[in-house]
PDB file of C-alpha atoms in Angstrom:
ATOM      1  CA  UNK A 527      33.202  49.603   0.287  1.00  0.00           C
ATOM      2  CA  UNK A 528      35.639  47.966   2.243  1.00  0.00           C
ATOM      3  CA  UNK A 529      35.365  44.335   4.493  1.00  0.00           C
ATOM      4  CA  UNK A 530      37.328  44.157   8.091  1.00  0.00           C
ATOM      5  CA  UNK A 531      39.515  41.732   5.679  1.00  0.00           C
ATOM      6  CA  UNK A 532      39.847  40.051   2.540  1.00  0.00           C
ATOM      7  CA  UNK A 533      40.827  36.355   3.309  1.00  0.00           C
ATOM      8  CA  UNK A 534      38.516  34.670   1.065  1.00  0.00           C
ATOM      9  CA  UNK A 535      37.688  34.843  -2.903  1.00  0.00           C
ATOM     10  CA  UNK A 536      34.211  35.642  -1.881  1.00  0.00           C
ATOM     11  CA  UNK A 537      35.080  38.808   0.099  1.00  0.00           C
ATOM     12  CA  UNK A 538      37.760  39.772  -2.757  1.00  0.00           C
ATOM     13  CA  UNK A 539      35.101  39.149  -5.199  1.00  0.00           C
ATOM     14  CA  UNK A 540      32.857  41.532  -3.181  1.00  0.00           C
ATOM     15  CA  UNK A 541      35.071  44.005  -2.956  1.00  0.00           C
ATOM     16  CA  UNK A 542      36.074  44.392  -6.908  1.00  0.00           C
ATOM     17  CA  UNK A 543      32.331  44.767  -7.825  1.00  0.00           C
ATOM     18  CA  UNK A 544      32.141  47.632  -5.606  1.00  0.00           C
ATOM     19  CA  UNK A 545      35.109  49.448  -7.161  1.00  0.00           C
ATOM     20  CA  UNK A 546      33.880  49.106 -10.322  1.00  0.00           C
ATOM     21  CA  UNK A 547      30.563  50.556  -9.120  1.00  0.00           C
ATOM     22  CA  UNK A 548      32.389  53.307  -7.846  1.00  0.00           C
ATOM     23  CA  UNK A 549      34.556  53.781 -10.607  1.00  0.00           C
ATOM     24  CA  UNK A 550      31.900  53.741 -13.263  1.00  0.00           C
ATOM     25  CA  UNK A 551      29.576  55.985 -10.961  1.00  0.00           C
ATOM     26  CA  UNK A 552      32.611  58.651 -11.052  1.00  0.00           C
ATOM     27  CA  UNK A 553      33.667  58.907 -14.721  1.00  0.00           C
ATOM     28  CA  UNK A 554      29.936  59.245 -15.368  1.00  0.00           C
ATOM     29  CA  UNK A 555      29.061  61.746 -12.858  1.00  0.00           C
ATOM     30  CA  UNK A 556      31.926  63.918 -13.886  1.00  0.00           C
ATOM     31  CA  UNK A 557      31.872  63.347 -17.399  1.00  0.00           C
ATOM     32  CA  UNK A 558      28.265  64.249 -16.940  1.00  0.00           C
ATOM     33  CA  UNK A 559      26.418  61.372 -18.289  1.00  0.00           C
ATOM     34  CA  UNK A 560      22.974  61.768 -15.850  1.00  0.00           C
ATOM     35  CA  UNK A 561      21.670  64.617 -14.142  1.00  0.00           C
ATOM     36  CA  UNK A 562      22.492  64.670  -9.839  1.00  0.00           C
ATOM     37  CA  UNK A 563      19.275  62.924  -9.028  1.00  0.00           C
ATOM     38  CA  UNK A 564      20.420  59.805 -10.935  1.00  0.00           C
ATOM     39  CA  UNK A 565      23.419  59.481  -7.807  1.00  0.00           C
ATOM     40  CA  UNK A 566      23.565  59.064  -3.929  1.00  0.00           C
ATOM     41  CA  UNK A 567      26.466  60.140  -2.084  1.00  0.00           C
ATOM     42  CA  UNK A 568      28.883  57.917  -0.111  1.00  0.00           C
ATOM     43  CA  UNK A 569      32.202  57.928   1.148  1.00  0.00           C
ATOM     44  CA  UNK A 570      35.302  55.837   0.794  1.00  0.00           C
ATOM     45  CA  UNK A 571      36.905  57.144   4.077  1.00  0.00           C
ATOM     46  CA  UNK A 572      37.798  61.615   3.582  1.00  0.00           C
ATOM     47  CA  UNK A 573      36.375  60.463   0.105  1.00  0.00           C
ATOM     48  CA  UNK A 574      33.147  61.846  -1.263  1.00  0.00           C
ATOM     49  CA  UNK A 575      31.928  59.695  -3.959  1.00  0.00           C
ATOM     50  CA  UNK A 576      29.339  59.658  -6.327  1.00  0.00           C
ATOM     51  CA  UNK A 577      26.871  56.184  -6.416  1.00  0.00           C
ATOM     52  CA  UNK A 578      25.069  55.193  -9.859  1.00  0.00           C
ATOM     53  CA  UNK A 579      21.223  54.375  -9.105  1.00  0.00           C
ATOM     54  CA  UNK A 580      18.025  53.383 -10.339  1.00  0.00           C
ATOM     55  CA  UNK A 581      15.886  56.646 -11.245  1.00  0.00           C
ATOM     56  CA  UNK A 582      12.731  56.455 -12.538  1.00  0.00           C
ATOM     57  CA  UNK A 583      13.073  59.524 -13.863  1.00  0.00           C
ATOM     58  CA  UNK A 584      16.850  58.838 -15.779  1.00  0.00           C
ATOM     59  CA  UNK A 585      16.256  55.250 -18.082  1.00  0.00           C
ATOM     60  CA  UNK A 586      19.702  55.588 -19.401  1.00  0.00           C
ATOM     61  CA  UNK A 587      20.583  55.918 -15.995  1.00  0.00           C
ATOM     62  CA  UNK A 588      18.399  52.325 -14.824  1.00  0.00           C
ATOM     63  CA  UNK A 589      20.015  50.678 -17.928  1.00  0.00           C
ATOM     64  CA  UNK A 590      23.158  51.071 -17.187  1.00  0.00           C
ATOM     65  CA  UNK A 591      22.874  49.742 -13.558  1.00  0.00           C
ATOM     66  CA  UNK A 592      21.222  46.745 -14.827  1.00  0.00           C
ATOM     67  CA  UNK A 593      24.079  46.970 -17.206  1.00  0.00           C
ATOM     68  CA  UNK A 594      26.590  46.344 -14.343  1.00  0.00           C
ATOM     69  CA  UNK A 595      24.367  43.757 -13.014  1.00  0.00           C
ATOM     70  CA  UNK A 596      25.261  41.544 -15.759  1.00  0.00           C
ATOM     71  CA  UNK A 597      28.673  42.372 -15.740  1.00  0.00           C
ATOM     72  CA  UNK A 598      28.536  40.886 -11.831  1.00  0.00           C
ATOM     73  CA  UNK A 599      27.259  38.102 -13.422  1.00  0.00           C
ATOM     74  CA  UNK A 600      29.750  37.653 -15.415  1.00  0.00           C
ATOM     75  CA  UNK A 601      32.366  38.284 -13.375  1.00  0.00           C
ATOM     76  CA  UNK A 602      31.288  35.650 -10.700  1.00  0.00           C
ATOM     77  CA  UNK A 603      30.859  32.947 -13.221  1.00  0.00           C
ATOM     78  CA  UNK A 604      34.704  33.276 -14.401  1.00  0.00           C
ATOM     79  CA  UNK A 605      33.553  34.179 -18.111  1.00  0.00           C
ATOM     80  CA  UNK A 606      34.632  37.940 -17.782  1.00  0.00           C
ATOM     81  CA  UNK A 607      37.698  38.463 -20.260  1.00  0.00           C
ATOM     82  CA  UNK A 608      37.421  42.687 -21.311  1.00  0.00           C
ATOM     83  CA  UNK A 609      35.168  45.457 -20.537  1.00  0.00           C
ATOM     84  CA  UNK A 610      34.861  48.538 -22.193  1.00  0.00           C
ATOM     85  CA  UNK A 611      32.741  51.751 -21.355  1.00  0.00           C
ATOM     86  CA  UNK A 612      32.970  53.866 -25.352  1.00  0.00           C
ATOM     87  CA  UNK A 613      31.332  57.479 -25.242  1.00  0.00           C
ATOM     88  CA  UNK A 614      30.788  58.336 -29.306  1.00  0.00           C
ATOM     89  CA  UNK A 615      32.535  56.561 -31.632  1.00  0.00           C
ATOM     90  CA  UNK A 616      35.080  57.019 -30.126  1.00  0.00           C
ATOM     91  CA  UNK A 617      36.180  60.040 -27.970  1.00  0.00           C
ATOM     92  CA  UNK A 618      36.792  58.061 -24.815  1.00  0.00           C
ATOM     93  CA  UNK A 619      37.131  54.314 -24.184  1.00  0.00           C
ATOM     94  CA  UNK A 620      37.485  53.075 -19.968  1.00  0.00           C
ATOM     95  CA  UNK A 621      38.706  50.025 -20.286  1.00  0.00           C
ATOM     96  CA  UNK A 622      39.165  46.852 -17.874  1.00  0.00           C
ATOM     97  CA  UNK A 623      40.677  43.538 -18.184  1.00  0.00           C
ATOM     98  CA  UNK A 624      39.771  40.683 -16.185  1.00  0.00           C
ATOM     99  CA  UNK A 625      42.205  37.158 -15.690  1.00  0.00           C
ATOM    100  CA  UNK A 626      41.702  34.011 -13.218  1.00  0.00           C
ATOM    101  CA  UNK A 627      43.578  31.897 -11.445  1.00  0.00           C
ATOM    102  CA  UNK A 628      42.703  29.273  -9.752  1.00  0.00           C
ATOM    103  CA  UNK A 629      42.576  31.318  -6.394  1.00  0.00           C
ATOM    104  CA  UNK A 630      39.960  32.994  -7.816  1.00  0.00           C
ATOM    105  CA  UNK A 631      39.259  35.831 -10.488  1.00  0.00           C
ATOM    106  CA  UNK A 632      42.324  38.126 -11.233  1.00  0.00           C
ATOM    107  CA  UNK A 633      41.521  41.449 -12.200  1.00  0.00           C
ATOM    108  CA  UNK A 634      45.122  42.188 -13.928  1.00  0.00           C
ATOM    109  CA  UNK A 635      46.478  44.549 -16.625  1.00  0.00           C
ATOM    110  CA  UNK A 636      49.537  43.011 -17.545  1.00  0.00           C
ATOM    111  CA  UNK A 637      51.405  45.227 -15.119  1.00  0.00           C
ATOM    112  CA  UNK A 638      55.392  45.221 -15.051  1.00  0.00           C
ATOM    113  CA  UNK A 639      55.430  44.436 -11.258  1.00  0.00           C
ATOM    114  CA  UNK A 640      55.627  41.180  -9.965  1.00  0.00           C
ATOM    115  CA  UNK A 641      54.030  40.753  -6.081  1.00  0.00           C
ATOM    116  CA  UNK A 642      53.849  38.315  -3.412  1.00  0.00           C
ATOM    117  CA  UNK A 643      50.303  37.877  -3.131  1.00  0.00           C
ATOM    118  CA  UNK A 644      50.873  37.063   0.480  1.00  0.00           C
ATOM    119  CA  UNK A 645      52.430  40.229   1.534  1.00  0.00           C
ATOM    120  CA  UNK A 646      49.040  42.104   0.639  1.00  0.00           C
ATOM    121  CA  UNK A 647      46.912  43.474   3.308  1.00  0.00           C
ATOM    122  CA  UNK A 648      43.613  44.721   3.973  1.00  0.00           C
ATOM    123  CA  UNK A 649      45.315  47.740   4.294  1.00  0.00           C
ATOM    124  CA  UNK A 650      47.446  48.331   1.130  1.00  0.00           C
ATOM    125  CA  UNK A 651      43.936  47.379  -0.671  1.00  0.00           C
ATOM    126  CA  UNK A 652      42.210  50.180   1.293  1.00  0.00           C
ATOM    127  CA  UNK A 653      44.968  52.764   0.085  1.00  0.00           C
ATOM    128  CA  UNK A 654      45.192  51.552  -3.398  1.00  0.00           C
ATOM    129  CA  UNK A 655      41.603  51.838  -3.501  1.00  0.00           C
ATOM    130  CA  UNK A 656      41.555  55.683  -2.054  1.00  0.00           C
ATOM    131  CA  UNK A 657      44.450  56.420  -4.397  1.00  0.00           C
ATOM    132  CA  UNK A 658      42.456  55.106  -7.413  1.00  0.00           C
ATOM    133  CA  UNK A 659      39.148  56.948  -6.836  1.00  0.00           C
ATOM    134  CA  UNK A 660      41.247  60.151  -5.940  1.00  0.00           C
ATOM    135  CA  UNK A 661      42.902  59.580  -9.770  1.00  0.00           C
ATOM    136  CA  UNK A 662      39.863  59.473 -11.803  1.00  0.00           C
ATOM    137  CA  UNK A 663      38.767  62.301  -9.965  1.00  0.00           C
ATOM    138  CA  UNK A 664      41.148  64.582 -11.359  1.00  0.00           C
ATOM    139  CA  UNK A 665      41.659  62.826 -14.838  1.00  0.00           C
ATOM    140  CA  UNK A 666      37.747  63.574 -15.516  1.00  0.00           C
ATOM    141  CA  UNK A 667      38.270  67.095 -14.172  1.00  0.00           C
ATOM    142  CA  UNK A 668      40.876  67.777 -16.837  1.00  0.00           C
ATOM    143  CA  UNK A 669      39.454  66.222 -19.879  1.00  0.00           C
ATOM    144  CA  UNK A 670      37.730  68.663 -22.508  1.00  0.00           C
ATOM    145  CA  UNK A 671      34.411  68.542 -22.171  1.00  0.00           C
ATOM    146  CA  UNK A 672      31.766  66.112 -24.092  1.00  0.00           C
ATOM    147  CA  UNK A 673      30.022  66.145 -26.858  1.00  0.00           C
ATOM    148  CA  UNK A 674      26.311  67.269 -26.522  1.00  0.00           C
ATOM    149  CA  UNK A 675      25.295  63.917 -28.710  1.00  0.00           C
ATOM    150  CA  UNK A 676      27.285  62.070 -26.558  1.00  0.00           C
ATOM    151  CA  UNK A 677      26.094  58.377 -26.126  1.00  0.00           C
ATOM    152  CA  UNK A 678      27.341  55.725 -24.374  1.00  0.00           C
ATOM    153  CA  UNK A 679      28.490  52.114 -24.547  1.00  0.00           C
ATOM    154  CA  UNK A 680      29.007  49.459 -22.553  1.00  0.00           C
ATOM    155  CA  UNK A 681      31.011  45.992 -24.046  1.00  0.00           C
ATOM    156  CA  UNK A 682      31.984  42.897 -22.692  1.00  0.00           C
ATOM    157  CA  UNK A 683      34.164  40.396 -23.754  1.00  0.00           C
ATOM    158  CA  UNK A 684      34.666  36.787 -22.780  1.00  0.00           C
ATOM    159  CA  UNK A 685      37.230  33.632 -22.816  1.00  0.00           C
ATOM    160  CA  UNK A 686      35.809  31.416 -25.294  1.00  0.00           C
ATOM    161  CA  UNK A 687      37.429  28.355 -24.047  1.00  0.00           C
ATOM    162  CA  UNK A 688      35.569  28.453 -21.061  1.00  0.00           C
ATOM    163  CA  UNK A 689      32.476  30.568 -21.763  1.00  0.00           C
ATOM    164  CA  UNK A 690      29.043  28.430 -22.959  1.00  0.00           C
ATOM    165  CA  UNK A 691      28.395  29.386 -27.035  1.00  0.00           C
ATOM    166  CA  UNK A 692      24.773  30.742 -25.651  1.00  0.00           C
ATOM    167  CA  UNK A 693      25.651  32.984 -22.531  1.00  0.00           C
ATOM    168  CA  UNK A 694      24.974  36.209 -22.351  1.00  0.00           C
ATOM    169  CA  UNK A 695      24.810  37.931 -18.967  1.00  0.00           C
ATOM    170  CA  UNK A 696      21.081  39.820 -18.163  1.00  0.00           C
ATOM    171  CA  UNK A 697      20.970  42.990 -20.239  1.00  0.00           C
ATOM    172  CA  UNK A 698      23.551  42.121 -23.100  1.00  0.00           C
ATOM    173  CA  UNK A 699      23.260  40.729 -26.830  1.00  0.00           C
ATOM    174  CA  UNK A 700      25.794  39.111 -29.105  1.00  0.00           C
ATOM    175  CA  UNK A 701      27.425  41.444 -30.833  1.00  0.00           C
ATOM    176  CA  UNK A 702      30.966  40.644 -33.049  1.00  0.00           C
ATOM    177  CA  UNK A 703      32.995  43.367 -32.418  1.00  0.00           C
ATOM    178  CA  UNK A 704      36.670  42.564 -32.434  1.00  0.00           C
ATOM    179  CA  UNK A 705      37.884  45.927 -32.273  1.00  0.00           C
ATOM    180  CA  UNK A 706      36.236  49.163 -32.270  1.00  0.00           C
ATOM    181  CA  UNK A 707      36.644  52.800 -34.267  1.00  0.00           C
ATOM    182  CA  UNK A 708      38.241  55.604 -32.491  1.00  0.00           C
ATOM    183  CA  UNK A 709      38.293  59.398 -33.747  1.00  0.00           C
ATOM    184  CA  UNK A 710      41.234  61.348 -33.828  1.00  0.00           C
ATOM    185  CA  UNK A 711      44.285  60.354 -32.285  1.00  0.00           C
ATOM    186  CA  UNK A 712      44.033  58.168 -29.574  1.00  0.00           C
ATOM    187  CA  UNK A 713      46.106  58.892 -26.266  1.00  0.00           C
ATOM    188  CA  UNK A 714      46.301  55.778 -23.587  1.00  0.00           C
ATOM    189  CA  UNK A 715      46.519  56.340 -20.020  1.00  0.00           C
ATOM    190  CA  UNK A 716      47.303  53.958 -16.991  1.00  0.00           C
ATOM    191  CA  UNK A 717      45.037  55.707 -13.968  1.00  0.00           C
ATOM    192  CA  UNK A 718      45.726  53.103 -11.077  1.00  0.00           C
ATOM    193  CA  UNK A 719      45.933  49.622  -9.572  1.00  0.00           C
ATOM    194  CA  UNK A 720      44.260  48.089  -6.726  1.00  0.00           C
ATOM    195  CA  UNK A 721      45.832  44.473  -5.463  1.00  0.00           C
ATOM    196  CA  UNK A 722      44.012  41.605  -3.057  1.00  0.00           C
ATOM    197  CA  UNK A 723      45.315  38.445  -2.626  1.00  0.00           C
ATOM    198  CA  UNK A 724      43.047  37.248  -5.428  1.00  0.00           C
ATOM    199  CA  UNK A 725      42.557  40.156  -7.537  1.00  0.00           C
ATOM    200  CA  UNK A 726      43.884  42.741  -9.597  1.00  0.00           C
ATOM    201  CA  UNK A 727      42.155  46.255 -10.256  1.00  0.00           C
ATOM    202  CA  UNK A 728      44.215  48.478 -13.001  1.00  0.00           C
ATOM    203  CA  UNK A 729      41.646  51.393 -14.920  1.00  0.00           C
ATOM    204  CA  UNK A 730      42.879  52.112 -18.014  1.00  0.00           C
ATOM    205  CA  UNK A 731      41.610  55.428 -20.234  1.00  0.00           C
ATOM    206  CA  UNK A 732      41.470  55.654 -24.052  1.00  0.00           C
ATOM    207  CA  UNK A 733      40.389  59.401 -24.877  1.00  0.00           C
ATOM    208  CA  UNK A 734      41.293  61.988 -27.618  1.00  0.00           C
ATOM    209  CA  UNK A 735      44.641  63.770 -27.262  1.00  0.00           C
ATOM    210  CA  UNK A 736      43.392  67.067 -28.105  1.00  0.00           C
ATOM    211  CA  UNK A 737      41.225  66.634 -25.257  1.00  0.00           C
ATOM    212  CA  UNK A 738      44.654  66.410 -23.333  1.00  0.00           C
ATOM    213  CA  UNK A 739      45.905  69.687 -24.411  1.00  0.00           C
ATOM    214  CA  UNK A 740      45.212  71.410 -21.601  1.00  0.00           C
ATOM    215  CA  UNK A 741      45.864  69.391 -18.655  1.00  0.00           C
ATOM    216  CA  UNK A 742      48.513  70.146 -16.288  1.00  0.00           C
ATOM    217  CA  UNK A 743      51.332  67.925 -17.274  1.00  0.00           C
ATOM    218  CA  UNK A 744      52.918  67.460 -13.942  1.00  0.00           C
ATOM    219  CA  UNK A 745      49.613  64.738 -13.327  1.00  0.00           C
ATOM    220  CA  UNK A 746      51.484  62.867 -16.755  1.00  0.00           C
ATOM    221  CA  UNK A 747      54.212  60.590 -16.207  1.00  0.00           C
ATOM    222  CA  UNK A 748      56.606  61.016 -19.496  1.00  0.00           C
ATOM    223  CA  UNK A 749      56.290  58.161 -22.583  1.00  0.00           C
ATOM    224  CA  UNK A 750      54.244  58.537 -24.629  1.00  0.00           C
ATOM    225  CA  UNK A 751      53.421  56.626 -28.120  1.00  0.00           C
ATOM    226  CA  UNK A 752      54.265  57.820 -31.405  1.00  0.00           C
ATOM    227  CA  UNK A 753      52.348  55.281 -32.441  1.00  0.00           C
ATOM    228  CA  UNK A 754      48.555  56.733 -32.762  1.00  0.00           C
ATOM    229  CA  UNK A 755      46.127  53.626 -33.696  1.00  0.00           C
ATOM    230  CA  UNK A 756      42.745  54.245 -35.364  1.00  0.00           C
ATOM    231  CA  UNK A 757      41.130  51.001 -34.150  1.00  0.00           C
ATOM    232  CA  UNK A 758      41.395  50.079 -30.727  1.00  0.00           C
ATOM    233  CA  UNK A 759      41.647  46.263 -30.565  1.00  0.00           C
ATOM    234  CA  UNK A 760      40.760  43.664 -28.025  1.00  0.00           C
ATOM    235  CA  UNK A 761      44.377  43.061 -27.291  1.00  0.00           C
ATOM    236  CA  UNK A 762      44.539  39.980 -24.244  1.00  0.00           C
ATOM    237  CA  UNK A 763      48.134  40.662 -23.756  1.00  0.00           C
ATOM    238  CA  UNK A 764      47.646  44.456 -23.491  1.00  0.00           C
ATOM    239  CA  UNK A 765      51.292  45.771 -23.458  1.00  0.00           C
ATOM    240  CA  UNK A 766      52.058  48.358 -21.352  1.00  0.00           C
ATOM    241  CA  UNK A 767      54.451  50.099 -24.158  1.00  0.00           C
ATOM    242  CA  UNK A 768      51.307  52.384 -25.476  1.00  0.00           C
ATOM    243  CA  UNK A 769      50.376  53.836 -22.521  1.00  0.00           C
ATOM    244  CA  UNK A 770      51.166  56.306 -20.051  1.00  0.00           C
ATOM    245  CA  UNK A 771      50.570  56.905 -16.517  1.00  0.00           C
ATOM    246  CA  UNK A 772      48.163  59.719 -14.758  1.00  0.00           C
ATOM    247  CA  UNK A 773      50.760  60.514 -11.805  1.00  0.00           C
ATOM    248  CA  UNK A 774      48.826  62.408  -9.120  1.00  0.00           C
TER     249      UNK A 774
END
């Protein structure tokens, strides 16, 4: 997962597609999307993780790989605004939010803290990175369990001043979704943040709050909204006032 160093956009670049890989892999291998033989194992480090592949035997498994294909695409072409992963309609929503500058894309959440790019090594990227993976591991573990019907969806989102009228990445349609219906009362959580000197990696969980009851609140950082929204929107400034964070 991780290069000796990240000095160019390229090797930043390289490096965010294979967190989200990992990511995604995770929250679907513990939510329980596909059965075992749709993963390989790797590790990030003392880190045991969980790889998405192509199984002949899983299609909703292939799809979705070919899913994240196009979001690579994407993502390298500087179109890549919001993406969403929605199980039901909706009882969890993983959501990431992509900016660019002209150093290259900018994976960035709006987050409250302002760095020197400059002062951000290989190494802070590699702990972030840890930290992250080790967050959605026990998030997933405490959430209620799924559905039986569950299905999932995958949505991207683009910046129209720069995106052509007729793109769509390999595997996605049109579709003209601004926002999208949640069930229940939603409950926002921040899970983690991963820096590079050209990137910014935050994961960000929608998910039902009874399906919050029972985790152990000490992983909850206080702050919560009173105000519960019934349609999530596709909200490019994305203030951090409606969420909390998963402190592990």
């Amino acid at each position: 997962v991780f290069p000796n160093k990240i000095s160019t956009e390229q090797q930043s670049l390289m490096l965010v597609k294979r967190l989200l890989a990992v990511a995604v892999s995770c929250i679907t291998y513990l939510r329980g999307i596909f059965p075992e033989s749709a993963y390989g194992t790797r590790y990030m480090d003392d880190v045991c993780v969980k790889i998405l592949r192509e199984d002949k035997n899983c299609p909703g498994s292939t799809q979705l790989v070919k899913w994240m294909l196009g979001c690579y695409d994407a993502l390298q072409k500087k179109y890549f605004n919001n993406y969403w992963i929605c199980l039901q309609t909706i009882t969890e929503c993983y959501h990431f939010k992509f900016k660019y500058t002209h150093n290259g894309p900018l994976l960035d959440f709006s987050s409250k803290d302002k760095r020197n790019d400059s002062t951000i090594t290989c190494a802070d990227t590699k702990k972030a990175s840890i930290l992250l993976i080790r967050k959605i591991y026990v998030l997933m573990q405490n959430l209620s369990p799924l559905p039986n019907d569950v299905c999932l969806t995958m949505k991207l989102f683009y910046y129209d001043e720069v995106t052509p009228s007729d793109y769509q990445p390999p595997g996605f349609k049109e579709g003209e979704c601004e926002g999208m219906i949640f069930e229940g009362e939603p409950m926002y959580l921040n899970v983690g943040e991963v820096p590079t000197p050209f990137h910014m990696l935050k994961v960000k969980v929608t998910t039902e709050k009874q399906r919050m009851e029972n985790v152990d609140k000490s992983i909850l950082k206080h702050g919560e909204t009173n105000v519960p929204l019934q349609v999530l929107q596709v909200d490019r400034d994305d203030p951090e006032v409606e969420n909390q964070d998963v402190n592990v």
